[in-house]
PDB file of C-alpha atoms in Angstrom:
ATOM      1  CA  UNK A 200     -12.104  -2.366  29.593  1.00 55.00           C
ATOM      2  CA  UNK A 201     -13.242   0.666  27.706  1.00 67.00           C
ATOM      3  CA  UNK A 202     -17.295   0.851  27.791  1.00 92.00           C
ATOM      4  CA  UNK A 203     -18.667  -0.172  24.521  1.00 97.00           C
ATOM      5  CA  UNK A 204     -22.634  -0.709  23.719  1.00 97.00           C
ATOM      6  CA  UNK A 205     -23.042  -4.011  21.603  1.00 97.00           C
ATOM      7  CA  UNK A 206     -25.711  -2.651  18.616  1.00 98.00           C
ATOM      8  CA  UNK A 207     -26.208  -6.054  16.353  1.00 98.00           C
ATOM      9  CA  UNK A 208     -24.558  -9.767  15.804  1.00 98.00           C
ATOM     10  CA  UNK A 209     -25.205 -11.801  12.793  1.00 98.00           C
ATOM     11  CA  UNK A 210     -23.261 -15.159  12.116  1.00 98.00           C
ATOM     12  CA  UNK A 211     -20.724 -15.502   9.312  1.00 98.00           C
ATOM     13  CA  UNK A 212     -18.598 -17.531   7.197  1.00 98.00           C
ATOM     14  CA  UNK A 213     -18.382 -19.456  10.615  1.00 98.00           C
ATOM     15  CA  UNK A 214     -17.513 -15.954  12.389  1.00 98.00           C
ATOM     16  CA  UNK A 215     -19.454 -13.077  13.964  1.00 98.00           C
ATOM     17  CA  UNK A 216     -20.440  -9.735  11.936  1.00 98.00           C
ATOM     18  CA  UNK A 217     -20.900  -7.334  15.165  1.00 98.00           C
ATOM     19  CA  UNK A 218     -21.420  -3.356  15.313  1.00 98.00           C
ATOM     20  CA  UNK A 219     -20.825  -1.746  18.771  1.00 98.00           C
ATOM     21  CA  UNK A 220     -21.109   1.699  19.717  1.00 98.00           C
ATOM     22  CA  UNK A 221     -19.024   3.793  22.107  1.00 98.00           C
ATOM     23  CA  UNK A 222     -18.762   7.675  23.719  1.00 97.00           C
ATOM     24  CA  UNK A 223     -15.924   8.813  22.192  1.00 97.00           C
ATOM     25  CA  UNK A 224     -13.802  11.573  24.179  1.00 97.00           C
ATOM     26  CA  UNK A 225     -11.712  12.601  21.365  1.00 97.00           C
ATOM     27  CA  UNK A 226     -14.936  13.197  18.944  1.00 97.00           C
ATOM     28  CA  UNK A 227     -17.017  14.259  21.944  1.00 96.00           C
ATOM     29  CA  UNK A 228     -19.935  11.495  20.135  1.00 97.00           C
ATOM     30  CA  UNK A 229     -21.031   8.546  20.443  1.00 97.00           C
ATOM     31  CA  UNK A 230     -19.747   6.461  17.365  1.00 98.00           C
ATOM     32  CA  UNK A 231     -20.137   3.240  15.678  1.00 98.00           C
ATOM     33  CA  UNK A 232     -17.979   0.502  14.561  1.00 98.00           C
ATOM     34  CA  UNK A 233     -18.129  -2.593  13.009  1.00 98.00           C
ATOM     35  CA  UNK A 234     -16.235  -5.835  13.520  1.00 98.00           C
ATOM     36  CA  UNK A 235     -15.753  -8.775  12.247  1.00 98.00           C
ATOM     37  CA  UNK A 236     -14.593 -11.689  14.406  1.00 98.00           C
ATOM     38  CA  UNK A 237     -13.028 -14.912  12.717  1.00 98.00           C
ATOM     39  CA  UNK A 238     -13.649 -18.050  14.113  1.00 98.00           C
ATOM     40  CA  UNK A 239      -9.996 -18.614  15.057  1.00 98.00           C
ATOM     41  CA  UNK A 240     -10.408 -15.721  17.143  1.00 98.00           C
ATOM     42  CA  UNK A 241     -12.552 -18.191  19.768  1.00 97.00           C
ATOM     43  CA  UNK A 242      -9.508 -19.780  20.490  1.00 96.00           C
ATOM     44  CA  UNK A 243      -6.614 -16.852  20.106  1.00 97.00           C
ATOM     45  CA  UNK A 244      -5.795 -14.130  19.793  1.00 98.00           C
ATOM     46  CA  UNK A 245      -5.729 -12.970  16.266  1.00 98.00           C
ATOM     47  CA  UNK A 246      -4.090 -10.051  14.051  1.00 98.00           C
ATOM     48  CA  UNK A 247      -6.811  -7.039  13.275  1.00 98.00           C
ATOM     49  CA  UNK A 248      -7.050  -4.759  10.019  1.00 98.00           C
ATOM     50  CA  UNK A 249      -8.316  -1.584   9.676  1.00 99.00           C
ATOM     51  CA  UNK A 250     -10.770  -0.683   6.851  1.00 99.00           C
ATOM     52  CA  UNK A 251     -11.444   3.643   6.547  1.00 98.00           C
ATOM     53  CA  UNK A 252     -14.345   4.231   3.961  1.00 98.00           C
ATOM     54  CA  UNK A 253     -14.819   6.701   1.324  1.00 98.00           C
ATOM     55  CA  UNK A 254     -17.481  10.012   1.529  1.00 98.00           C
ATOM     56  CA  UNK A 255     -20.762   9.593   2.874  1.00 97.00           C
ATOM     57  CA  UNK A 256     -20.400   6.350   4.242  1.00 98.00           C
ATOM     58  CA  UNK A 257     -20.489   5.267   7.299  1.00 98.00           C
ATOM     59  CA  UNK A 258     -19.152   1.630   9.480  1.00 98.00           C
ATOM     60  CA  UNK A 259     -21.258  -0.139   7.300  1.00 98.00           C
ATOM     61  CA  UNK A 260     -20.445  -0.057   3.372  1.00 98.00           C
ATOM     62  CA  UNK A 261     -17.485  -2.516   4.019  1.00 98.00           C
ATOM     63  CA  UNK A 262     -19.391  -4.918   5.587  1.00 98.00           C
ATOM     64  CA  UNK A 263     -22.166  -4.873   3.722  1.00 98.00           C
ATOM     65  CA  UNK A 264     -20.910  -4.496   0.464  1.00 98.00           C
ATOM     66  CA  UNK A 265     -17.322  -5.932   0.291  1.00 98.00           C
ATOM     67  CA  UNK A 266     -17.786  -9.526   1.342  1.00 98.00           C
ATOM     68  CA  UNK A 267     -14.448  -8.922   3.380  1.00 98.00           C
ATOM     69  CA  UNK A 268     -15.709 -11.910   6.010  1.00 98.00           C
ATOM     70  CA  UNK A 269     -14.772 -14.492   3.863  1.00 98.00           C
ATOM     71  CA  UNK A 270     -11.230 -13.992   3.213  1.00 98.00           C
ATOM     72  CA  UNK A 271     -11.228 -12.564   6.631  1.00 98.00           C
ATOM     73  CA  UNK A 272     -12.378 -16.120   8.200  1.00 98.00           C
ATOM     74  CA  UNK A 273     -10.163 -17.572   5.791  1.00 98.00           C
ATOM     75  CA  UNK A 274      -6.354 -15.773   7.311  1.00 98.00           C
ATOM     76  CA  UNK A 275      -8.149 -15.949  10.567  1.00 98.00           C
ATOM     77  CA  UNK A 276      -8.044 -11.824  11.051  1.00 98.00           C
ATOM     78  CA  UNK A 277     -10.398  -9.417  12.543  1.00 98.00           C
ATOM     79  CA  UNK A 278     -11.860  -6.505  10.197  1.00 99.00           C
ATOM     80  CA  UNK A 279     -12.446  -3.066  12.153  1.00 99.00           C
ATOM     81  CA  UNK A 280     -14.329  -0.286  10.300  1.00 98.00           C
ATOM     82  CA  UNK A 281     -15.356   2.715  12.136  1.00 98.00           C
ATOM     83  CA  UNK A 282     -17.882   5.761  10.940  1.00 98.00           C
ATOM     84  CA  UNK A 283     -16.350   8.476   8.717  1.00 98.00           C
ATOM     85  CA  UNK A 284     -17.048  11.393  10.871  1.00 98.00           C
ATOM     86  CA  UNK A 285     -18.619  12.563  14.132  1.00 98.00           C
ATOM     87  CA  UNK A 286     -22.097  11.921  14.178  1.00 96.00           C
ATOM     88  CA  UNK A 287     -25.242  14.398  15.904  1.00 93.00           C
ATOM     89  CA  UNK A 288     -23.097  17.402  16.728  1.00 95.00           C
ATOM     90  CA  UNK A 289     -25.441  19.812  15.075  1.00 92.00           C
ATOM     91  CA  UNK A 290     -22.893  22.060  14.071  1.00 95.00           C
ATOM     92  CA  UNK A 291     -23.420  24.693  11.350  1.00 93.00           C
ATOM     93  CA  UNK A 292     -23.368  23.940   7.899  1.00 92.00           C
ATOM     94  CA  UNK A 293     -22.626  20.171   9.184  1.00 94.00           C
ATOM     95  CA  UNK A 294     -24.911  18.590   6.623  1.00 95.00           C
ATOM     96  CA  UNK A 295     -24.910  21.302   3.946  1.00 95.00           C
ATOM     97  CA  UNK A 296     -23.103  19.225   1.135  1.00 95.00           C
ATOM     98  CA  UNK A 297     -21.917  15.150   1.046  1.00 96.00           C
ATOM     99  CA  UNK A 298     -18.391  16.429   0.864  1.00 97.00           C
ATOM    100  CA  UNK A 299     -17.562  17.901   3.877  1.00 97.00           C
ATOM    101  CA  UNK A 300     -18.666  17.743   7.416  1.00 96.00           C
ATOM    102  CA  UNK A 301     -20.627  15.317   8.605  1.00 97.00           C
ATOM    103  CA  UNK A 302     -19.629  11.667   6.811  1.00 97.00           C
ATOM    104  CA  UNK A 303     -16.759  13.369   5.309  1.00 98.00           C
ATOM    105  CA  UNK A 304     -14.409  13.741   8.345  1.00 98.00           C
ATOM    106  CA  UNK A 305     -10.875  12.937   5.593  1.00 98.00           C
ATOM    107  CA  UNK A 306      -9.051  11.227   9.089  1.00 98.00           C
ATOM    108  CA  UNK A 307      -7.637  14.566   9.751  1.00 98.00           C
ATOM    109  CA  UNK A 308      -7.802  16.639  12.945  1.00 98.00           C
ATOM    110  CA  UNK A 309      -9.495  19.763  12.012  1.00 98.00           C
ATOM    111  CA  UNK A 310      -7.529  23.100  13.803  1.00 97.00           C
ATOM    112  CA  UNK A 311     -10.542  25.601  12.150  1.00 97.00           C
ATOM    113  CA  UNK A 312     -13.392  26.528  14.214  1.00 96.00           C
ATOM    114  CA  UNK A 313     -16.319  24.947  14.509  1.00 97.00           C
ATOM    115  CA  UNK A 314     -14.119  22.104  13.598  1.00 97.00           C
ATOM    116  CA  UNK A 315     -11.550  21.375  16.028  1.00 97.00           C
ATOM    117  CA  UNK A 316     -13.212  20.690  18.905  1.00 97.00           C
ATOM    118  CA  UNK A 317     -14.482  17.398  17.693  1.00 98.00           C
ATOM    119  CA  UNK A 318     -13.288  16.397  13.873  1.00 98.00           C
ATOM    120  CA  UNK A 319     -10.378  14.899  14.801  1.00 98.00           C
ATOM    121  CA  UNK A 320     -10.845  11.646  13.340  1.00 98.00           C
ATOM    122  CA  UNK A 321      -6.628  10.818  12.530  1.00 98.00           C
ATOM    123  CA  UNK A 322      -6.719  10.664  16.605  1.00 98.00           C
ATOM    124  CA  UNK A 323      -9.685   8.935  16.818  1.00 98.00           C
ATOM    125  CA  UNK A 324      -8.390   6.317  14.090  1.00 98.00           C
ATOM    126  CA  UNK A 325      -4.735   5.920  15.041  1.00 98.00           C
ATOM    127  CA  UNK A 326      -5.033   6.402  19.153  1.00 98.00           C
ATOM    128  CA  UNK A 327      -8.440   6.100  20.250  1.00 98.00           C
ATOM    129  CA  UNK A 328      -9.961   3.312  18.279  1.00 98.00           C
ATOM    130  CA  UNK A 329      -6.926   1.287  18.612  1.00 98.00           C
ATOM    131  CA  UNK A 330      -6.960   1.290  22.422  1.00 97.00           C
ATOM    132  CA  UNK A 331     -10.721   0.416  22.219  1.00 98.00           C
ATOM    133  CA  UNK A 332      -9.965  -2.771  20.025  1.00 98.00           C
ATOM    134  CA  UNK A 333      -7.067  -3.628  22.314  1.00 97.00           C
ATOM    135  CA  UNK A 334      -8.794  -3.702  25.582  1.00 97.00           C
ATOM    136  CA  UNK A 335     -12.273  -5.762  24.275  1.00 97.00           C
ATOM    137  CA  UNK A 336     -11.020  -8.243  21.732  1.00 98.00           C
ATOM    138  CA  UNK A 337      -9.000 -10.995  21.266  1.00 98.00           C
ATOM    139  CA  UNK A 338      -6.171  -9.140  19.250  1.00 98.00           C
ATOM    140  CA  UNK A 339      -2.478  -9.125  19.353  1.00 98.00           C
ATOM    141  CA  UNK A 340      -1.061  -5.832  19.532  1.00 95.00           C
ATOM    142  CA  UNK A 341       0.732  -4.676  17.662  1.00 95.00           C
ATOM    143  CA  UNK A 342      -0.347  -6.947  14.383  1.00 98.00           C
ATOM    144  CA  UNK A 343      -2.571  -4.227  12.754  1.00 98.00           C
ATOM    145  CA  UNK A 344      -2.676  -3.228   9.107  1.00 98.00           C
ATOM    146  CA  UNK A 345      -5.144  -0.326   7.488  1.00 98.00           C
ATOM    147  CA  UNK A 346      -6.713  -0.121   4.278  1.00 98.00           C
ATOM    148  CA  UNK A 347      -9.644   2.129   2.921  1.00 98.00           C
ATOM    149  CA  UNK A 348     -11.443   3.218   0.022  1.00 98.00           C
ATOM    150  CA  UNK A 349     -11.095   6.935  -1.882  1.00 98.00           C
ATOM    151  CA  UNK A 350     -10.820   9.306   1.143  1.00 98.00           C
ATOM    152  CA  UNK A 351     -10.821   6.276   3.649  1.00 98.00           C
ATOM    153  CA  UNK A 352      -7.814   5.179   1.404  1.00 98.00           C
ATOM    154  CA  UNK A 353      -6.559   8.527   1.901  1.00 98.00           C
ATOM    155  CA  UNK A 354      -6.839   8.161   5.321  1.00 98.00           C
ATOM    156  CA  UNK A 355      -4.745   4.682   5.657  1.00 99.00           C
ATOM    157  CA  UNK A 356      -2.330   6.189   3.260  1.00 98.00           C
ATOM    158  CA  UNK A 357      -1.579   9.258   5.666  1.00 98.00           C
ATOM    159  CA  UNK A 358      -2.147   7.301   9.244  1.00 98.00           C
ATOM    160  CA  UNK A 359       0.450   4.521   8.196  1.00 98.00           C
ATOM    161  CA  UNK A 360       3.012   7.688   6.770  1.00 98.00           C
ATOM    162  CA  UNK A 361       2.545   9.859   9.993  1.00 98.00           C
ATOM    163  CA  UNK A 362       2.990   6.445  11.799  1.00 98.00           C
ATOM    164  CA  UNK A 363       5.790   4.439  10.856  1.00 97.00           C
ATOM    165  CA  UNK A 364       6.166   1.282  12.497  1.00 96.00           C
ATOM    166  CA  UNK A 365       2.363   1.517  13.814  1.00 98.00           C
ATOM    167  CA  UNK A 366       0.816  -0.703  11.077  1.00 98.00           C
ATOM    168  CA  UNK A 367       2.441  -3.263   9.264  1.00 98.00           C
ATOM    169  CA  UNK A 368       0.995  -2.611   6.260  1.00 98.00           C
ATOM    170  CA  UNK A 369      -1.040  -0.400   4.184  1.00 98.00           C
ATOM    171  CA  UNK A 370      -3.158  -0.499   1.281  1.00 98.00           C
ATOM    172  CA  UNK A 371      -5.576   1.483  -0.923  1.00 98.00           C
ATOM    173  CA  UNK A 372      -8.262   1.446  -3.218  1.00 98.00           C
ATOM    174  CA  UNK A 373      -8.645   4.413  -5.370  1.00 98.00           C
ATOM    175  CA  UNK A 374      -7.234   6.637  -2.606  1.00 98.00           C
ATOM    176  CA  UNK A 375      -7.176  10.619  -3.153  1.00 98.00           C
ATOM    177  CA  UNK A 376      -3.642  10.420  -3.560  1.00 98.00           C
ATOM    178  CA  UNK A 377      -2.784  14.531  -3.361  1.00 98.00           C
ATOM    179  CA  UNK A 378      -5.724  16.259  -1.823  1.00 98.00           C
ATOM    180  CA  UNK A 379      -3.794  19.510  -1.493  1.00 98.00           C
ATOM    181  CA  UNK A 380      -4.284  19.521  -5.633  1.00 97.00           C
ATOM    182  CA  UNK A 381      -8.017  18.190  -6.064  1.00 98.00           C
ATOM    183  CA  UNK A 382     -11.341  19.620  -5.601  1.00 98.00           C
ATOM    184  CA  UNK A 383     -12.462  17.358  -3.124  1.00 98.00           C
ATOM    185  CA  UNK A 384      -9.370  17.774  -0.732  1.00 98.00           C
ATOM    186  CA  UNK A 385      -8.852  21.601  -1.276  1.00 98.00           C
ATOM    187  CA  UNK A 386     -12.880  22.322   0.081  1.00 98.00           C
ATOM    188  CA  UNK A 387     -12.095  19.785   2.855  1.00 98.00           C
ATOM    189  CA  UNK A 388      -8.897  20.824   3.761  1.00 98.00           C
ATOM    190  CA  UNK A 389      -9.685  24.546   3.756  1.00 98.00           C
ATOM    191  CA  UNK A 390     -12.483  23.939   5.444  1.00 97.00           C
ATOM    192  CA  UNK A 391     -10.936  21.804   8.371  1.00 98.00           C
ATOM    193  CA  UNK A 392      -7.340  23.295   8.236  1.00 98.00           C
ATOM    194  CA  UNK A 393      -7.192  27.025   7.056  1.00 97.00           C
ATOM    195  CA  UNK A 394      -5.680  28.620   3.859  1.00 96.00           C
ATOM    196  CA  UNK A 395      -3.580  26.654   1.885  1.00 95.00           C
ATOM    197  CA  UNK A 396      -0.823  29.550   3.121  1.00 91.00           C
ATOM    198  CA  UNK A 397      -0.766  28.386   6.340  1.00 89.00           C
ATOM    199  CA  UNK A 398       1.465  25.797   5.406  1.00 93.00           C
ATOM    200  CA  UNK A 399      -0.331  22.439   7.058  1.00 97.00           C
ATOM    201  CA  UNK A 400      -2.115  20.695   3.998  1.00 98.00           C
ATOM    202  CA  UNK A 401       1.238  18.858   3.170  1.00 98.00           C
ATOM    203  CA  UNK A 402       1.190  16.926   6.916  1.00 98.00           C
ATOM    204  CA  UNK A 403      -2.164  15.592   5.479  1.00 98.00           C
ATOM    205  CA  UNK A 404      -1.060  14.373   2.080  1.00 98.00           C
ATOM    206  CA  UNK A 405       0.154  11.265   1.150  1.00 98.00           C
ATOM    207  CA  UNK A 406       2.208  12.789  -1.828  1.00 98.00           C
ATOM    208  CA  UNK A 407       3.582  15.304   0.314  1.00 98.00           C
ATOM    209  CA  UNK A 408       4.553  13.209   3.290  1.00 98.00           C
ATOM    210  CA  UNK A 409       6.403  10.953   1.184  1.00 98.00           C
ATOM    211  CA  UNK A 410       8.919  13.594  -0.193  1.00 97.00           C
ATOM    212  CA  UNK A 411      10.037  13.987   3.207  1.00 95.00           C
ATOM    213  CA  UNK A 412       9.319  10.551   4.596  1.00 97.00           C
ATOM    214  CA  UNK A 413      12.380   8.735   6.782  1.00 93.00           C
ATOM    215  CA  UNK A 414      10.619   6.272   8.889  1.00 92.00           C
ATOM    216  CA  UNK A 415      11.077   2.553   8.804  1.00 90.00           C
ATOM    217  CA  UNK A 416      10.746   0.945   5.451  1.00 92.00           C
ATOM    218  CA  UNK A 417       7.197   1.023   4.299  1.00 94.00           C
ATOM    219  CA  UNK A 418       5.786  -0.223   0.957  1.00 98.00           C
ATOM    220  CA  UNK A 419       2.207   1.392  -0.318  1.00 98.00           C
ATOM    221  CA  UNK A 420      -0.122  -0.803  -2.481  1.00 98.00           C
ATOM    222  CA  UNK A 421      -2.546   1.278  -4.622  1.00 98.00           C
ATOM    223  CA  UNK A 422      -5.487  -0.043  -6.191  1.00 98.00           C
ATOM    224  CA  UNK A 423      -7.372   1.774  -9.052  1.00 98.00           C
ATOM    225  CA  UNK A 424     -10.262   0.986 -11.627  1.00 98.00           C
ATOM    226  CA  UNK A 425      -9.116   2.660 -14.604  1.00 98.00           C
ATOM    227  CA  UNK A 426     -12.396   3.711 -15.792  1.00 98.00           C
ATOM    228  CA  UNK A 427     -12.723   5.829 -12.504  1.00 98.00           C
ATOM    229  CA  UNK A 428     -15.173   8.751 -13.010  1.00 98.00           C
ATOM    230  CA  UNK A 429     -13.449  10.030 -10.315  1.00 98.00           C
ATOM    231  CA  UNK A 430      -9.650  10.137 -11.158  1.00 97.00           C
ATOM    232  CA  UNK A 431      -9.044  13.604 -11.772  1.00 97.00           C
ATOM    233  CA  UNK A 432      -9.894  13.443  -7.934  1.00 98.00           C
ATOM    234  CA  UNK A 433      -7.930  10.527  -7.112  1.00 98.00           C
ATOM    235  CA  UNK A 434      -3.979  11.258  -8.691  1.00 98.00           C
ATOM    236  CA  UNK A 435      -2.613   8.537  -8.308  1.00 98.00           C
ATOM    237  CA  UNK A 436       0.118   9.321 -10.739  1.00 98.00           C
ATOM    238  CA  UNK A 437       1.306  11.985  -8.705  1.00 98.00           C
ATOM    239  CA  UNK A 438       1.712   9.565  -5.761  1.00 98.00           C
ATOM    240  CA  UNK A 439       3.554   7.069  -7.544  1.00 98.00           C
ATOM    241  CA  UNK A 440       6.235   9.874  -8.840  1.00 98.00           C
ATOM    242  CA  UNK A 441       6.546  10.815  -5.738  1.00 98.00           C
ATOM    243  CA  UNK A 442       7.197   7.275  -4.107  1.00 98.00           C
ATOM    244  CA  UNK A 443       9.542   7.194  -7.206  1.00 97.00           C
ATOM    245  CA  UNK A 444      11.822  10.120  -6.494  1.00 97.00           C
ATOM    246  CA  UNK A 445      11.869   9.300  -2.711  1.00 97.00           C
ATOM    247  CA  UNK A 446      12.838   5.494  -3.205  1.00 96.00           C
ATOM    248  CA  UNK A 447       9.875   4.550  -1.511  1.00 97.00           C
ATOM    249  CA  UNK A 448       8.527   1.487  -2.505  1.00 98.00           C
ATOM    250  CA  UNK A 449       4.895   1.291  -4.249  1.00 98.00           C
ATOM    251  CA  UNK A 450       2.854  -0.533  -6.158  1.00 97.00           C
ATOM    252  CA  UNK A 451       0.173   0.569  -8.964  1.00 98.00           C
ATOM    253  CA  UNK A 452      -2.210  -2.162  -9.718  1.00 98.00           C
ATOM    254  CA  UNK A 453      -4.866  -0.241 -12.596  1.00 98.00           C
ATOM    255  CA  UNK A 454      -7.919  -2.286 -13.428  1.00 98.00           C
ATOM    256  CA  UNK A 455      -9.023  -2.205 -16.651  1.00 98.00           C
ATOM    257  CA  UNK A 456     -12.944  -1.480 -16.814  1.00 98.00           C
ATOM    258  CA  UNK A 457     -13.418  -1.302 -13.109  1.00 98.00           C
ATOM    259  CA  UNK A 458     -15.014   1.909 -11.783  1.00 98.00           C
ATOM    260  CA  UNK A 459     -15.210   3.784  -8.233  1.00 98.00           C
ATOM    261  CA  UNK A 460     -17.915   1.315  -6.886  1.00 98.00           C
ATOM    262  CA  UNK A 461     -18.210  -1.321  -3.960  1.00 98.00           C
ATOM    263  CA  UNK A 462     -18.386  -3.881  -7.152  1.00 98.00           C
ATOM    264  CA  UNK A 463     -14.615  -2.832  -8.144  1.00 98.00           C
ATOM    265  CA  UNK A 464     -13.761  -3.250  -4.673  1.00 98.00           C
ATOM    266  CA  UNK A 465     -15.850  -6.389  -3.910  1.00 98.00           C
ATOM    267  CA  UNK A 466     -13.832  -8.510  -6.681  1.00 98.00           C
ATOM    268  CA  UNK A 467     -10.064  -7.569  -5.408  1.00 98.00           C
ATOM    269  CA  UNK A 468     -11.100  -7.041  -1.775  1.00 98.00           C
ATOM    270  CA  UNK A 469      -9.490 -10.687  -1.504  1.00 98.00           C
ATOM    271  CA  UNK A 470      -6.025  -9.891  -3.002  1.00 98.00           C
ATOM    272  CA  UNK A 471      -5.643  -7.061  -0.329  1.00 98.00           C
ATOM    273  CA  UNK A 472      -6.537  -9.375   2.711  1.00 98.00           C
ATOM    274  CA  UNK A 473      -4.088 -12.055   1.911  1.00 98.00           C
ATOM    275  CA  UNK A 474      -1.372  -9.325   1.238  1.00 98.00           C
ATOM    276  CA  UNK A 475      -1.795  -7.396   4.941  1.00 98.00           C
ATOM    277  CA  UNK A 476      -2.537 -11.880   6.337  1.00 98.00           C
ATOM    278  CA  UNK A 477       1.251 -12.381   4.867  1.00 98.00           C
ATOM    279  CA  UNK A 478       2.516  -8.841   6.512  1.00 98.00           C
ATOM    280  CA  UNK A 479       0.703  -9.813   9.552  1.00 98.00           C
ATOM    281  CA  UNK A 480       1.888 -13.256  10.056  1.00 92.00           C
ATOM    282  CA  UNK A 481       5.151 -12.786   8.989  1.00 84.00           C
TER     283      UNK A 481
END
C-alpha cells in the first residue's frame, strides 16, 4: 500500500470526512487530499469521483463548502479532492499573484523552467492520485468519474479528453472552457508551457482537444451561473460550438442569477452526483 499520513476524521451523514497526506514523487511534495467515505463503503467496495477545485483553493473548499457528503452517502460513492498545486517548494515568484503558481497548478504538466520539475499536476491527478486511492480504499477500479469547479473544471474537462475511457464521466461547473483565449489561461499557460508559438496550449484545452477528439464516446455536462462575474474568463460558448461541429455530445445547463461562488455550486452539487452515481452504476 502506498504510504499515506492520516491528518483529520470527522463523522458524516453516517460516513467519514477524512484528509490524508502523502510524499508525492511526481510533485516532489508532500500533498493533501480529502476523502469522503460512504457508509456503504464499510461493507464494499464502492465507485469514487473526483472533485478538482478552482484558483487558490486547496483539498478543502469542496468539502467544506459544497455539502457533497450527503448525496455522496446517499449513491453510496466516495468523493476524492486533492490540493490545486504543489505546496512549500519555495520557488521564485511561487506566491507572487493568486493566479499562477502556487494554488493555481491548471492540472497541466508544466515543460518551462522552474516549472517542470514539479507542476505536473495532470500526472499527479490522472496517474498518481489514482493509484494512491486504489491501493488504500475500498474502491472499484475502474468506476471513477471527475468533476471540478472553474480551473478545477478545466482540469476534469481536459483529464477525461486526454483520457478516454479512464473516467466514466465528466462534469463541470463554470469551467474555463478555452484557456488558450482568456486572461487567466494565457498568464498560466505561458507561464507553465512557453509561447503560445510553440504550438502546445491546444493539448491543454478543452475546446481545442475536442476538434480533434476520436476516443470512445464521451458526453460533457457544463454547469454555469449566468450572472458569472467571471465569464469572459470562462467561454463556455466557445466549448459548446466546438462540441457542436465535432458531434460531440454536451450539455449547457445556464443558471439564471447564480454567480461564481461555492453557494451556486452548493445548490446543484446534487444534480451532478446522481448524474456521474447513474454513469457509475450503470
Amino acid at each position: 500500500m502506498a504510504s499515506i499520513t492520516n491528518v483529520s476524521c470527522n463523522k458524516m451523514f453516517g460516513g467519514l470526512q477524512k484528509v490524508f497526506s502523502h510524499d508525492s514523487k511526481e510533485l516532489g511534495c508532500k500533498m493533501k487530499f480529502a476523502i469522503f467515505l460512504p457508509p456503504q463503503s464499510e461493507q464494499d467496495k464502492v465507485p469514487v469521483i473526483y472533485w478538482l477545485s478552482g484558483l487558490e483553493c486547496t483539498e478543502a473548499n469542496c468539502v467544506q463548502k459544497s455539502g457533497i457528503q450527503k448525496y455522496a452517502a446517499e449513491h453510496g460513492v466516495i468523493i476524492v479532492c486533492p490540493d490545486t498545486s504543489p505546496r512549500g517548494l519555495n520557488l521564485p515568484g511561487e506566491k507572487d499573484s493568486w493566479d499562477f503558481g502556487e494554488g493555481a497548478g491548471f492540472y497541466v504538466d508544466a515543460t518551462e523552467k522552474p516549472w517542470n520539475k514539479n507542476y505536473k499536476m495532470y500526472s499527479y491527478v490522472t496517474r498518481e492520485l489514482i493509484d494512491v486511492i486504489n491501493k488504500n480504499f475500498p474502491v472499484i477500479e475502474g468506476k471513477q468519474s471527475i468533476m471540478g469547479h472553474s480551473m478545477g473544471g478545466h482540469g476534469a474537462l481536459i483529464c477525461a479528453l486526454k483520457n478516454p475511457g479512464l473516467y466514466k464521466s465528466v462534469s463541470a461547473f463554470a469551467p474555463i472552457c478555452n484557456p488558450s483565449e482568456c486572461p487567466w489561461g494565457k498568464k498560466a499557460f505561458e507561464g507553465y508551457l512557453g509561447a503560445f508559438e510553440n504550438g502546445t496550449w491546444s493539448q491543454w484545452d478543452a475546446t481545442e482537444l475536442v476538434k480533434t477528439y476520436d476516443g470512445q464516446p464521451i458526453e460533457l455536462f457544463l454547469d454555469q451561473g449566468a450572472a458569472d462575474n467571471f465569464m469572459h474568463q470562462l467561454l463556455p460558448e466557445h466549448l459548446i460550438k466546438a462540441c457542436k461541429d465535432a458531434n460531440i455530445p454536451a450539455i449547457l445547463k445556464m443558471r439564471e442569477g447564480y454567480d461564481h461562488s461555492y453557494y451556486y455550486i452548493a445548490t446543484f452539487i446534487g444534480e451532478h452526483v446522481a448524474y456521474h452515481a447513474q454513469h457509475l452504476t450503470n
